[in-house]
Tab-separated table of C-alpha atoms and ligand atoms in Angstrom:
chain	number	residue	atom	x	y	z
A	299	UNK	CA	15.441	15.013	16.896
A	300	UNK	CA	16.589	11.604	15.729
A	301	UNK	CA	13.929	8.916	15.245
A	302	UNK	CA	15.016	5.331	15.926
A	303	UNK	CA	13.085	2.175	15.187
A	304	UNK	CA	12.110	-0.541	17.645
A	305	UNK	CA	10.812	-4.004	16.859
A	306	UNK	CA	7.222	-4.632	18.022
A	307	UNK	CA	8.320	-8.008	19.434
A	308	UNK	CA	11.449	-7.383	21.509
A	309	UNK	CA	13.269	-4.872	23.655
A	310	UNK	CA	16.308	-5.081	21.382
A	311	UNK	CA	18.276	-1.896	20.795
A	312	UNK	CA	16.518	0.395	18.281
A	313	UNK	CA	18.097	0.951	14.872
A	314	UNK	CA	18.362	3.827	12.415
A	315	UNK	CA	15.779	4.407	9.656
A	316	UNK	CA	18.127	3.249	6.884
A	317	UNK	CA	18.841	0.017	8.781
A	318	UNK	CA	15.116	-0.598	9.301
A	319	UNK	CA	14.485	-0.082	5.559
A	320	UNK	CA	17.252	-2.516	4.673
A	321	UNK	CA	16.034	-5.156	7.082
A	322	UNK	CA	12.308	-4.890	6.303
A	323	UNK	CA	11.207	-7.242	9.043
A	324	UNK	CA	12.974	-7.539	12.409
A	325	UNK	CA	14.864	-10.799	13.112
A	326	UNK	CA	12.348	-11.611	15.871
A	327	UNK	CA	9.477	-11.433	13.347
A	328	UNK	CA	8.339	-8.034	14.587
A	329	UNK	CA	7.670	-4.863	12.603
A	330	UNK	CA	9.767	-1.739	13.002
A	331	UNK	CA	8.055	1.212	14.678
A	332	UNK	CA	9.348	4.728	15.335
A	333	UNK	CA	10.320	5.416	18.981
A	334	UNK	CA	8.163	8.536	18.762
A	335	UNK	CA	5.992	10.184	16.112
A	336	UNK	CA	7.638	13.516	15.226
A	337	UNK	CA	5.519	16.671	15.061
A	338	UNK	CA	5.231	18.589	11.773
A	339	UNK	CA	7.689	21.492	11.962
A	340	UNK	CA	6.080	23.588	9.226
A	341	UNK	CA	2.751	25.352	9.725
A	342	UNK	CA	-0.265	24.192	7.755
A	343	UNK	CA	-0.177	27.516	5.951
A	344	UNK	CA	3.410	26.944	4.869
A	345	UNK	CA	2.585	23.411	3.712
A	346	UNK	CA	-0.384	24.783	1.741
A	347	UNK	CA	2.011	26.563	-0.592
A	348	UNK	CA	4.063	23.469	-1.391
A	349	UNK	CA	4.146	20.937	-4.223
A	350	UNK	CA	3.641	17.210	-3.574
A	351	UNK	CA	7.398	16.674	-3.643
A	352	UNK	CA	8.011	19.497	-1.169
A	353	UNK	CA	5.399	18.229	1.271
A	354	UNK	CA	6.836	14.707	0.928
A	355	UNK	CA	10.228	16.051	1.946
A	356	UNK	CA	8.812	17.898	4.980
A	357	UNK	CA	7.194	14.690	6.209
A	358	UNK	CA	9.891	12.156	5.357
A	359	UNK	CA	12.775	14.174	6.765
A	360	UNK	CA	11.147	13.922	10.194
A	361	UNK	CA	10.989	10.100	10.092
A	362	UNK	CA	14.082	9.187	8.064
A	363	UNK	CA	16.433	11.239	10.217
A	364	UNK	CA	19.667	9.584	9.120
A	365	UNK	CA	19.116	10.564	5.487
A	366	UNK	CA	20.689	13.828	4.350
A	367	UNK	CA	18.547	16.513	2.734
A	368	UNK	CA	20.231	15.808	-0.592
A	369	UNK	CA	19.656	12.054	-0.377
A	370	UNK	CA	16.012	12.418	0.476
A	371	UNK	CA	15.266	15.076	-2.119
A	372	UNK	CA	17.013	12.951	-4.704
A	373	UNK	CA	14.850	9.909	-3.822
A	374	UNK	CA	11.694	12.007	-3.959
A	375	UNK	CA	12.586	13.587	-7.309
A	376	UNK	CA	13.259	10.195	-8.869
A	377	UNK	CA	10.054	8.668	-7.525
A	378	UNK	CA	7.419	11.341	-8.150
A	379	UNK	CA	8.188	12.298	-11.726
A	380	UNK	CA	6.656	11.699	-15.142
A	381	UNK	CA	5.844	8.090	-14.165
A	382	UNK	CA	2.775	9.780	-12.747
A	383	UNK	CA	0.268	11.038	-15.291
A	384	UNK	CA	-0.319	14.324	-13.433
A	385	UNK	CA	2.088	16.930	-12.060
A	386	UNK	CA	0.165	17.176	-8.795
A	387	UNK	CA	0.767	13.421	-8.221
A	388	UNK	CA	-2.345	12.994	-6.063
A	389	UNK	CA	-5.261	15.140	-7.287
A	390	UNK	CA	-8.450	15.616	-5.281
A	391	UNK	CA	-11.951	15.361	-6.774
A	392	UNK	CA	-15.113	16.557	-5.039
A	393	UNK	CA	-18.114	14.277	-5.503
A	394	UNK	CA	-21.160	13.439	-3.402
A	395	UNK	CA	-20.068	15.517	-0.364
A	396	UNK	CA	-16.616	14.021	-0.041
A	397	UNK	CA	-13.134	14.738	-1.325
A	398	UNK	CA	-11.700	11.775	-3.224
A	399	UNK	CA	-7.939	11.777	-2.886
A	400	UNK	CA	-6.841	10.009	-6.089
A	401	UNK	CA	-3.837	7.864	-5.256
A	402	UNK	CA	-3.917	6.050	-8.573
A	403	UNK	CA	-2.027	8.210	-11.019
A	404	UNK	CA	1.189	6.155	-10.949
A	405	UNK	CA	2.429	3.495	-13.340
A	406	UNK	CA	0.049	0.702	-12.243
A	407	UNK	CA	-2.956	2.953	-11.537
A	408	UNK	CA	-3.278	1.857	-7.893
A	409	UNK	CA	-2.128	3.356	-4.620
A	410	UNK	CA	0.741	0.887	-4.050
A	411	UNK	CA	2.634	3.036	-6.592
A	412	UNK	CA	2.739	5.891	-4.070
A	413	UNK	CA	5.161	3.865	-1.933
A	414	UNK	CA	6.703	1.443	-4.421
A	415	UNK	CA	7.916	4.221	-6.675
A	416	UNK	CA	10.144	5.581	-3.918
A	417	UNK	CA	11.078	2.398	-2.008
A	418	UNK	CA	13.796	1.327	-4.519
A	419	UNK	CA	15.537	4.675	-4.116
A	420	UNK	CA	15.244	4.574	-0.331
A	421	UNK	CA	16.653	1.035	-0.397
A	422	UNK	CA	19.739	1.739	-2.473
A	423	UNK	CA	20.401	4.949	-0.548
A	424	UNK	CA	20.132	2.925	2.685
A	425	UNK	CA	22.516	0.330	1.293
A	426	UNK	CA	25.129	2.963	0.381
A	427	UNK	CA	24.765	4.655	3.772
A	428	UNK	CA	25.485	1.345	5.472
A	429	UNK	CA	28.560	0.619	3.325
A	430	UNK	CA	26.792	-2.145	1.447
A	431	UNK	CA	28.373	-2.324	-1.995
A	432	UNK	CA	26.326	-5.296	-3.200
A	433	UNK	CA	23.613	-5.006	-5.783
A	434	UNK	CA	20.214	-5.348	-4.116
A	435	UNK	CA	18.140	-8.206	-5.506
A	436	UNK	CA	14.408	-7.980	-4.831
A	437	UNK	CA	12.695	-11.330	-4.807
A	438	UNK	CA	8.898	-11.402	-4.781
A	439	UNK	CA	6.089	-13.900	-5.070
A	440	UNK	CA	2.902	-12.285	-6.278
A	441	UNK	CA	-0.732	-13.178	-6.750
A	442	UNK	CA	-1.028	-10.302	-9.191
A	443	UNK	CA	-0.966	-6.649	-8.301
A	444	UNK	CA	1.987	-6.127	-6.001
A	445	UNK	CA	4.315	-7.860	-8.471
A	446	UNK	CA	3.584	-5.353	-11.197
A	447	UNK	CA	3.817	-2.347	-8.882
A	448	UNK	CA	7.201	-3.570	-7.570
A	449	UNK	CA	8.441	-4.249	-11.128
A	450	UNK	CA	7.448	-0.757	-12.207
A	451	UNK	CA	9.165	0.741	-9.168
A	452	UNK	CA	12.461	-1.140	-9.549
A	453	UNK	CA	12.732	-1.287	-13.345
A	454	UNK	CA	15.944	0.418	-14.487
A	455	UNK	CA	16.890	1.543	-10.970
A	456	UNK	CA	20.654	1.265	-10.929
A	457	UNK	CA	22.091	-1.008	-8.260
A	458	UNK	CA	18.965	-3.164	-8.100
A	459	UNK	CA	17.487	-6.224	-9.784
A	460	UNK	CA	13.998	-7.581	-9.350
A	461	UNK	CA	12.725	-11.117	-9.803
A	462	UNK	CA	9.009	-11.828	-9.659
A	463	UNK	CA	7.479	-15.310	-9.480
A	464	UNK	CA	3.773	-15.691	-10.139
A	465	UNK	CA	1.511	-18.734	-10.451
A	466	UNK	CA	1.354	-19.332	-14.215
A	467	UNK	CA	-2.331	-20.222	-14.161
A	468	UNK	CA	-3.270	-18.282	-11.045
A	469	UNK	CA	-3.440	-14.617	-12.094
A	470	UNK	CA	-5.856	-12.814	-14.386
A	471	UNK	CA	-4.937	-12.428	-18.111
A	472	UNK	CA	-4.623	-8.665	-17.624
A	473	UNK	CA	-2.371	-9.057	-14.554
A	474	UNK	CA	-0.169	-11.507	-16.428
A	475	UNK	CA	0.053	-9.236	-19.467
A	476	UNK	CA	1.010	-6.313	-17.200
A	477	UNK	CA	3.908	-8.275	-15.776
A	478	UNK	CA	5.250	-10.061	-18.862
A	479	UNK	CA	5.407	-6.776	-20.800
A	480	UNK	CA	7.600	-5.139	-18.122
A	481	UNK	CA	10.652	-3.468	-19.670
A	482	UNK	CA	14.011	-3.068	-17.930
A	483	UNK	CA	17.143	-5.255	-18.214
A	484	UNK	CA	17.220	-5.604	-14.426
A	485	UNK	CA	13.781	-7.297	-14.336
A	486	UNK	CA	12.829	-10.956	-14.561
A	487	UNK	CA	9.286	-12.332	-14.499
A	488	UNK	CA	8.722	-16.074	-14.212
A	489	UNK	CA	5.496	-18.100	-14.249
A	490	UNK	CA	5.751	-21.120	-11.985
A	491	UNK	CA	3.867	-24.398	-12.379
A	492	UNK	CA	2.085	-24.195	-9.072
A	493	UNK	CA	-0.174	-21.912	-7.062
A	494	UNK	CA	0.573	-18.702	-5.131
A	495	UNK	CA	1.451	-20.575	-1.957
A	496	UNK	CA	4.018	-22.638	-3.888
A	497	UNK	CA	5.537	-19.426	-5.243
A	498	UNK	CA	5.652	-17.842	-1.799
A	499	UNK	CA	7.103	-20.936	-0.135
A	500	UNK	CA	9.741	-21.157	-2.879
A	501	UNK	CA	10.722	-17.537	-2.377
A	502	UNK	CA	10.986	-17.958	1.393
A	503	UNK	CA	13.192	-20.974	0.882
A	504	UNK	CA	15.539	-19.049	-1.390
A	505	UNK	CA	15.600	-16.151	1.098
A	506	UNK	CA	16.692	-18.396	3.953
A	507	UNK	CA	19.271	-20.356	1.917
A	508	UNK	CA	22.526	-19.519	3.785
A	509	UNK	CA	24.766	-21.167	1.184
A	510	UNK	CA	23.216	-19.143	-1.585
A	511	UNK	CA	23.487	-15.918	0.434
A	512	UNK	CA	27.228	-16.540	0.844
A	513	UNK	CA	27.737	-17.269	-2.807
A	514	UNK	CA	25.752	-14.184	-3.765
A	515	UNK	CA	27.758	-11.985	-1.423
A	516	UNK	CA	30.985	-13.155	-3.110
A	517	UNK	CA	29.554	-12.195	-6.470
A	518	UNK	CA	28.287	-8.849	-5.230
A	519	UNK	CA	24.577	-9.467	-4.635
A	520	UNK	CA	22.226	-9.593	-1.666
A	521	UNK	CA	18.516	-10.167	-1.327
A	522	UNK	CA	16.011	-7.692	0.026
A	523	UNK	CA	12.228	-7.540	0.090
A	524	UNK	CA	9.713	-4.944	-1.047
A	525	UNK	CA	7.276	-6.270	1.541
A	526	UNK	CA	4.369	-4.061	2.543
A	527	UNK	CA	5.467	-3.887	6.172
A	528	UNK	CA	8.717	-2.100	5.285
A	529	UNK	CA	9.117	1.292	6.972
A	530	UNK	CA	10.181	2.522	3.512
A	531	UNK	CA	6.630	1.886	2.314
A	532	UNK	CA	4.813	3.175	5.381
A	533	UNK	CA	6.476	6.598	5.667
A	534	UNK	CA	5.832	7.719	2.058
A	535	UNK	CA	2.142	6.967	2.638
A	536	UNK	CA	1.920	9.574	5.397
A	537	UNK	CA	2.828	12.309	2.904
A	538	UNK	CA	-0.366	12.260	0.869
A	539	UNK	CA	-2.572	12.812	3.898
A	540	UNK	CA	-0.570	15.917	4.798
A	541	UNK	CA	-0.615	16.965	1.146
A	542	UNK	CA	-4.392	16.553	0.857
A	543	UNK	CA	-4.959	18.740	3.907
A	544	UNK	CA	-2.543	21.364	2.553
A	545	UNK	CA	-4.265	21.313	-0.822
A	546	UNK	CA	-7.776	21.702	0.640
A	547	UNK	CA	-6.472	24.583	2.725
A	548	UNK	CA	-4.789	26.320	-0.205
A	549	UNK	CA	-7.999	26.012	-2.224
A	550	UNK	CA	-10.002	27.592	0.580
A	551	UNK	CA	-12.111	24.457	1.070
A	552	UNK	CA	-11.206	24.213	4.740
A	553	UNK	CA	-10.016	26.745	7.298
A	554	UNK	CA	-6.572	26.508	8.910
A	555	UNK	CA	-6.790	24.054	11.772
A	556	UNK	CA	-10.260	22.774	10.777
A	557	UNK	CA	-10.557	19.054	11.412
A	558	UNK	CA	-11.166	16.625	8.557
A	559	UNK	CA	-12.174	12.982	8.681
A	560	UNK	CA	-10.400	10.364	6.627
A	561	UNK	CA	-11.939	7.192	5.146
A	562	UNK	CA	-9.601	4.401	4.056
A	563	UNK	CA	-10.506	1.177	2.219
A	564	UNK	CA	-8.452	-1.247	4.253
A	565	UNK	CA	-6.758	-4.592	3.773
A	566	UNK	CA	-3.340	-4.924	5.377
A	567	UNK	CA	-3.925	-1.773	7.483
A	568	UNK	CA	-0.889	0.048	6.028
A	569	UNK	CA	-2.700	2.936	4.416
A	570	UNK	CA	-4.903	3.796	7.411
A	571	UNK	CA	-1.967	3.429	9.791
A	572	UNK	CA	-0.190	6.102	7.746
A	573	UNK	CA	-3.239	8.368	8.287
A	574	UNK	CA	-3.030	7.638	12.008
A	575	UNK	CA	0.642	8.708	12.015
A	576	UNK	CA	-0.321	11.874	10.092
A	577	UNK	CA	-2.822	12.656	12.840
A	578	UNK	CA	-0.188	12.021	15.481
A	579	UNK	CA	2.153	14.437	13.707
A	580	UNK	CA	-0.387	17.134	14.412
A	581	UNK	CA	-2.416	17.102	11.191
A	582	UNK	CA	-5.985	18.081	12.192
A	583	UNK	CA	-7.741	14.767	11.562
A	584	UNK	CA	-10.885	13.828	13.467
A	585	UNK	CA	-12.016	10.279	12.821
A	586	UNK	CA	-10.055	7.612	10.999
A	587	UNK	CA	-12.775	5.592	9.315
A	588	UNK	CA	-11.656	2.052	8.529
A	589	UNK	CA	-13.651	0.525	5.656
A	590	UNK	CA	-13.709	-3.238	5.108
A	591	UNK	CA	-15.405	-5.394	2.479
A	592	UNK	CA	-17.193	-8.630	3.423
A	593	UNK	CA	-13.913	-9.852	4.979
A	594	UNK	CA	-14.843	-7.725	7.963
A	595	UNK	CA	-12.311	-8.874	10.581
A	596	UNK	CA	-11.406	-5.260	11.359
A	597	UNK	CA	-15.002	-4.106	11.745
A	598	UNK	CA	-15.545	-6.869	14.309
A	599	UNK	CA	-12.270	-5.993	15.995
A	600	UNK	CA	-13.118	-2.316	16.462
A	601	UNK	CA	-16.550	-3.193	17.791
A	602	UNK	CA	-15.632	-6.014	20.151
A	603	UNK	CA	-11.889	-5.874	20.817
A	604	UNK	CA	-11.613	-9.436	19.538
A	605	UNK	CA	-9.465	-10.101	16.469
A	606	UNK	CA	-10.604	-13.400	15.003
A	607	UNK	CA	-9.435	-14.714	11.677
A	608	UNK	CA	-11.294	-17.989	12.042
A	609	UNK	CA	-13.944	-17.457	9.419
A	610	UNK	CA	-14.703	-18.102	5.798
A	611	UNK	CA	-12.499	-16.238	3.349
A	612	UNK	CA	-14.713	-14.280	0.937
A	613	UNK	CA	-13.745	-13.514	-2.643
A	614	UNK	CA	-15.093	-10.025	-3.400
A	615	UNK	CA	-14.997	-7.437	-6.165
A	616	UNK	CA	-12.362	-5.549	-4.121
A	617	UNK	CA	-9.705	-8.307	-4.155
A	618	UNK	CA	-6.851	-6.171	-2.742
A	619	UNK	CA	-8.844	-6.021	0.493
A	620	UNK	CA	-9.585	-9.763	0.665
A	621	UNK	CA	-7.404	-10.307	3.723
A	622	UNK	CA	-7.970	-12.019	7.060
A	623	UNK	CA	-4.683	-11.044	8.693
A	624	UNK	CA	-3.927	-7.330	8.546
A	625	UNK	CA	-0.198	-7.371	9.234
A	626	UNK	CA	0.230	-3.645	9.871
A	627	UNK	CA	-2.352	-3.726	12.662
A	628	UNK	CA	0.476	-5.115	14.804
A	629	UNK	CA	2.008	-1.633	14.899
A	630	UNK	CA	-1.193	-0.221	16.362
A	631	UNK	CA	-1.557	-3.096	18.815
A	632	UNK	CA	1.979	-2.508	20.092
A	633	UNK	CA	1.226	1.122	20.583
A	634	UNK	CA	-2.117	0.723	22.412
A	635	UNK	CA	-0.418	-1.851	24.615
A	636	UNK	CA	1.777	1.059	25.755
A	637	UNK	CA	4.711	0.124	23.467
A	638	UNK	CA	4.896	-3.170	25.333
A	639	UNK	CA	6.720	-5.708	23.114
A	640	UNK	CA	6.002	-8.565	25.489
A	641	UNK	CA	2.249	-7.957	25.542
A	642	UNK	CA	2.211	-7.569	21.751
A	643	UNK	CA	4.209	-10.738	21.292
A	644	UNK	CA	1.690	-12.670	23.416
A	645	UNK	CA	-1.188	-11.445	21.282
A	646	UNK	CA	0.638	-12.225	18.034
A	647	UNK	CA	1.457	-15.707	19.322
A	648	UNK	CA	-2.267	-16.209	20.045
A	649	UNK	CA	-3.031	-15.039	16.514
A	650	UNK	CA	-0.664	-17.535	14.928
A	651	UNK	CA	-1.677	-20.323	17.340
A	652	UNK	CA	-5.438	-19.937	17.732
A	653	UNK	CA	-6.081	-17.447	14.926
A	654	UNK	CA	-7.474	-15.064	17.511
A	655	UNK	CA	-6.641	-12.610	20.281
A	656	UNK	CA	-8.535	-10.362	22.684
A	657	UNK	CA	-7.326	-6.916	23.742
A	658	UNK	CA	-7.881	-5.473	27.203
A	659	UNK	CA	-10.519	-2.796	27.916
A	660	UNK	CA	-7.706	-0.373	28.552
A	661	UNK	CA	-6.297	-1.011	25.103
A	662	UNK	CA	-9.720	-0.778	23.520
A	663	UNK	CA	-10.171	2.678	25.054
A	664	UNK	CA	-7.122	3.824	23.051
A	665	UNK	CA	-8.958	3.132	19.800
A	666	UNK	CA	-11.379	6.029	20.019
A	667	UNK	CA	-9.790	7.756	16.963
A	668	UNK	CA	-11.052	4.901	14.826
A	669	UNK	CA	-14.448	4.004	13.485
A	670	UNK	CA	-14.871	0.698	11.633
A	671	UNK	CA	-17.610	-0.544	9.344
A	672	UNK	CA	-17.959	-2.632	6.217
A	673	UNK	CA	-19.813	-2.731	2.905
A	674	UNK	CA	-21.465	-5.765	1.317
A	675	UNK	CA	-20.979	-6.561	-2.377
A	676	UNK	CA	-24.408	-5.122	-3.066
A	677	UNK	CA	-23.729	-1.900	-1.183
A	678	UNK	CA	-20.408	-1.538	-3.006
A	679	UNK	CA	-22.041	-1.832	-6.407
A	680	UNK	CA	-24.908	0.463	-5.410
A	681	UNK	CA	-22.648	3.335	-4.397
A	682	UNK	CA	-20.697	3.164	-7.656
A	683	UNK	CA	-23.935	3.545	-9.581
A	684	UNK	CA	-25.244	6.288	-7.268
A	685	UNK	CA	-22.115	8.461	-7.430
A	686	UNK	CA	-21.946	8.022	-11.183
A	687	UNK	CA	-25.580	8.989	-11.619
A	688	UNK	CA	-25.418	11.919	-9.200
A	689	UNK	CA	-22.065	13.390	-10.227
A	690	UNK	CA	-20.777	11.645	-13.359
A	691	UNK	CA	-17.779	10.544	-11.300
A	692	UNK	CA	-16.782	6.862	-11.533
A	693	UNK	CA	-14.940	5.164	-8.644
A	694	UNK	CA	-13.380	1.736	-8.436
A	695	UNK	CA	-14.658	-1.078	-6.229
A	696	UNK	CA	-12.154	-0.501	-3.389
A	697	UNK	CA	-12.879	3.190	-3.200
A	698	UNK	CA	-16.574	2.289	-3.341
A	699	UNK	CA	-16.248	0.205	-0.185
A	700	UNK	CA	-14.943	3.352	1.499
A	701	UNK	CA	-17.689	5.528	0.058
A	702	UNK	CA	-20.370	3.084	1.199
A	703	UNK	CA	-18.912	2.921	4.691
A	704	UNK	CA	-18.737	6.721	4.780
A	705	UNK	CA	-22.465	6.845	4.002
A	706	UNK	CA	-23.148	4.478	6.924
A	707	UNK	CA	-20.973	6.551	9.206
A	708	UNK	CA	-22.830	9.741	8.327
A	709	UNK	CA	-26.215	8.109	8.771
A	710	UNK	CA	-25.134	6.764	12.161
A	711	UNK	CA	-23.355	9.799	13.582
A	712	UNK	CA	-24.705	12.859	11.689
A	713	UNK	CA	-21.078	14.032	11.732
A	714	UNK	CA	-20.805	16.741	9.053
A	715	UNK	CA	-17.010	17.127	9.243
A	716	UNK	CA	-15.430	17.542	5.803
A	717	UNK	CA	-14.055	14.213	4.703
A	718	UNK	CA	-11.268	12.827	2.526
A	719	UNK	CA	-11.771	9.378	1.014
A	720	UNK	CA	-8.572	7.584	0.030
A	721	UNK	CA	-9.221	6.554	-3.538
A	722	UNK	CA	-6.950	3.554	-3.962
A	723	UNK	CA	-7.439	2.390	-7.548
A	724	UNK	CA	-8.468	3.709	-10.911
A	725	UNK	CA	-11.862	2.387	-12.092
A	726	UNK	CA	-9.985	1.241	-15.226
A	727	UNK	CA	-8.214	-1.369	-13.119
A	728	UNK	CA	-11.481	-3.064	-12.211
A	729	UNK	CA	-13.467	-2.154	-15.282
A	730	UNK	CA	-15.843	-5.118	-15.420
A	731	UNK	CA	-17.027	-4.891	-11.829
A	732	UNK	CA	-17.374	-1.123	-12.113
A	733	UNK	CA	-19.345	-1.213	-15.362
A	734	UNK	CA	-21.563	-4.044	-14.170
A	735	UNK	CA	-22.384	-1.976	-11.120
A	736	UNK	CA	-23.458	0.927	-13.344
A	737	UNK	CA	-25.595	-1.168	-15.686
A	738	UNK	CA	-26.105	-4.944	-16.157
A	739	UNK	CA	-26.212	-4.436	-19.941
A	740	UNK	CA	-22.409	-4.111	-20.088
A	741	UNK	CA	-21.889	-7.730	-19.147
A	742	UNK	CA	-21.775	-8.877	-22.771
A	743	UNK	CA	-18.895	-6.588	-23.788
A	744	UNK	CA	-15.223	-7.639	-24.001
A	745	UNK	CA	-12.731	-6.172	-21.524
A	746	UNK	CA	-11.368	-3.636	-23.974
A	747	UNK	CA	-14.823	-2.614	-25.181
A	748	UNK	CA	-15.613	-1.938	-21.543
A	749	UNK	CA	-12.486	0.180	-21.180
A	750	UNK	CA	-13.538	2.412	-24.075
A	751	UNK	CA	-17.100	2.624	-22.783
A	752	UNK	CA	-15.872	3.611	-19.298
A	753	UNK	CA	-13.664	6.269	-20.834
A	754	UNK	CA	-16.709	7.710	-22.600
A	755	UNK	CA	-19.004	7.519	-19.519
A	756	UNK	CA	-16.529	9.020	-17.081
A	757	UNK	CA	-15.081	11.463	-19.610
A	758	UNK	CA	-11.579	10.336	-18.616
A	759	UNK	CA	-8.775	9.377	-20.998
A	760	UNK	CA	-7.814	5.685	-20.923
A	761	UNK	CA	-4.723	5.528	-18.652
A	762	UNK	CA	-1.367	4.581	-20.182
A	763	UNK	CA	-1.151	1.528	-17.974
A	764	UNK	CA	-4.171	0.128	-19.820
A	765	UNK	CA	-3.167	1.272	-23.322
A	766	UNK	CA	0.167	-0.464	-22.803
A	767	UNK	CA	-1.514	-3.790	-22.165
A	768	UNK	CA	-3.216	-3.519	-25.509
A	769	UNK	CA	-0.083	-2.869	-27.462
A	770	UNK	CA	3.093	-3.703	-25.511
A	771	UNK	CA	5.120	-6.708	-26.647
A	772	UNK	CA	5.656	-9.665	-24.331
A	773	UNK	CA	9.283	-9.608	-23.130
A	774	UNK	CA	9.144	-12.290	-20.405
A	775	UNK	CA	8.120	-15.835	-21.314
A	776	UNK	CA	10.056	-17.845	-18.772
A	777	UNK	CA	8.289	-20.670	-16.911
A	778	UNK	CA	9.651	-23.163	-14.396
A	779	UNK	CA	8.720	-25.894	-11.963
A	780	UNK	CA	8.617	-25.077	-8.274
A	781	UNK	CA	11.866	-26.937	-7.593
A	782	UNK	CA	13.688	-24.985	-10.320
A	783	UNK	CA	13.135	-21.538	-8.806
A	784	UNK	CA	16.605	-21.320	-7.232
A	785	UNK	CA	18.227	-22.332	-10.501
A	786	UNK	CA	16.353	-19.615	-12.332
A	787	UNK	CA	17.530	-17.018	-9.842
A	788	UNK	CA	21.152	-18.141	-10.156
A	789	UNK	CA	21.008	-18.062	-13.950
A	790	UNK	CA	19.628	-14.539	-13.948
A	791	UNK	CA	22.376	-13.354	-11.616
A	792	UNK	CA	25.025	-15.289	-13.472
A	793	UNK	CA	26.216	-17.260	-10.439
B	834	PLP	C1	-3.490	-2.720	-1.190
B	834	PLP	C2	-4.798	-2.050	-1.534
B	834	PLP	C3	-5.720	-1.674	-0.507
B	834	PLP	C4	-5.480	-1.984	0.949
B	834	PLP	O1	-4.484	-1.170	1.508
B	834	PLP	P1	-3.783	-1.605	2.866
B	834	PLP	O2	-2.696	-0.627	3.052
B	834	PLP	O3	-3.316	-3.011	2.646
B	834	PLP	O4	-4.859	-1.535	3.931
B	834	PLP	C5	-6.885	-1.035	-0.888
B	834	PLP	N1	-7.156	-0.786	-2.177
B	834	PLP	C6	-6.322	-1.150	-3.176
B	834	PLP	C7	-6.692	-0.858	-4.584
B	834	PLP	C8	-5.087	-1.779	-2.889
B	834	PLP	O5	-4.277	-2.135	-3.874
C-alpha cells in the first residue's frame, strides 16, 4: 500500500516519498510524516536470516513506496559497503546486562553515518524520478560533526556537489582536520571568519536567494539540504532497530516475539523516533527509553507534559546531545495530537514565541511507550569507568548517558526485559572525556597518545577515521568573510 507524506503544519495534499526527500522541509515549515506506519510484511524469523542490507530493503520498501526495487537496492548497496569497517554494518556487543548496538562503524565513527551514507543516493534517485536533471548542490553550515558526516556521504557521488561552511575558529582541531582532509572533487570546505550562527545565517540567505536559484537552474544546478529532519534520514534509521532484533533472534538470545526495550541517547529526537516507528511497524519493543544529558528538556517533558526551552544551555561531554529544541519531537507531537496539524501548529507557534508549550492530558496519555530520564556529567563518567572495569568494554560519552539512564530505569522499575542500547559514537571520537572518566592520570597525555592508550585498554584497533587524521594531507584551505559566502559558492559552481 502506498505511503504518502503529510506536513505536520497544514492539511495540504500529501506528497510521494521521493518528493518529501527532495523538499526536506515542507513550505509551511512543517516536517513530513507518513500517512500511516506500514506493518512489517516479513516474519521475524525470516528477517533473522537476513543481512543488514536485506533487512534495510524490507523496511525501506514499505516507507519509500514510489521507489522501485532496483532503485532501492542500488541505493542500499552503494551506502552500506566497505565504507563501513565491518560486513555486518551494525554489530552488537553484550556488556553489563545490555546489548550495545554499535552504530559507529561508518566513515566518521558516529551514528549519523547510518543515514548520511544513504541519503545522497536517495536524493539523486528522487531527483531523477521527478525529472530533475540538475546537479544537486548540498549546502551546509556545521559546528563540527554533521559537516564531516555529510561530506563523507556525498563525496564522489555522481550528480551531487557539497559545500560545507564552518566557523574557522569555532570547531575543535580534530573536527577541522577531519573536514579539511576530505577527498572528492565534488566537495568544498570553507572556514568563515565568524561564528556558527554567522555560517548558518549565511547559508539560509543563499538558500532563499531567488536570483541565484534562477541562475543556478540555467546552469544546471539546484540546492538541497541534508538536514536531520529529512525523511531520507529518518527512514534508514528504522532499519537498524529491526536488524538488531533479527540478529538477537538468530543468535538465540531472545525468543520469537519476545519484547525488548530500547534505550536511545537523545538530542534532536530523530534516532528514538525511528525506534518508535519500528515499534509501530510491529517490532516487539516494550519501552522506548529516552536518555538526556544535563540539557534535560525531554526528561521534564515526559514527566510533566510541559516542553520548556527557557533554561540555561549546558555544555557537556556529550556535545551532540547539547540541544534545547528537539526538532523531530514535532512528528510525535503531531501524532499524539491525533494527526491534527492545526493543534500542532499552535504548539509550535508557542514554542517559537514563548519557548514553551503544554500538551493536554489526553496527549500525555499517548506517551506511555516512552520513559525519560537523564544523566549528570558525573553519572556519565562513572558508568564509563564501571563498564570498563566490569567487562573491559569501553563506551563513548553519549552511549554512557544511555547506559546511566538504563541503570536508573532498572533501579526504578525492576523491569528485567532484555534491552538494546543504541551506541551512537565510537569512544575514539571522544577519547579525552572517555579516558579521563576511566582514570584521572590520563589527563597529561596528548590526544594521539590517548588514542593509542585507548586502543590498548579496549583491545580495539584504532579506527581508520582516526588514523586518517594523523596522516591525511590537507586539501581544503579556503577561508572567507561572511559576506563573501555567496561568491565562494558561485566560484565553485563556475557561475
Ligand atoms: C546526533 C547524535 C545523537 C543524538 O541523536 P538524535 O537523533 O539527534 O536524537 C546522539 N549521539 C551522537 C554521537 C550523535 O552524533
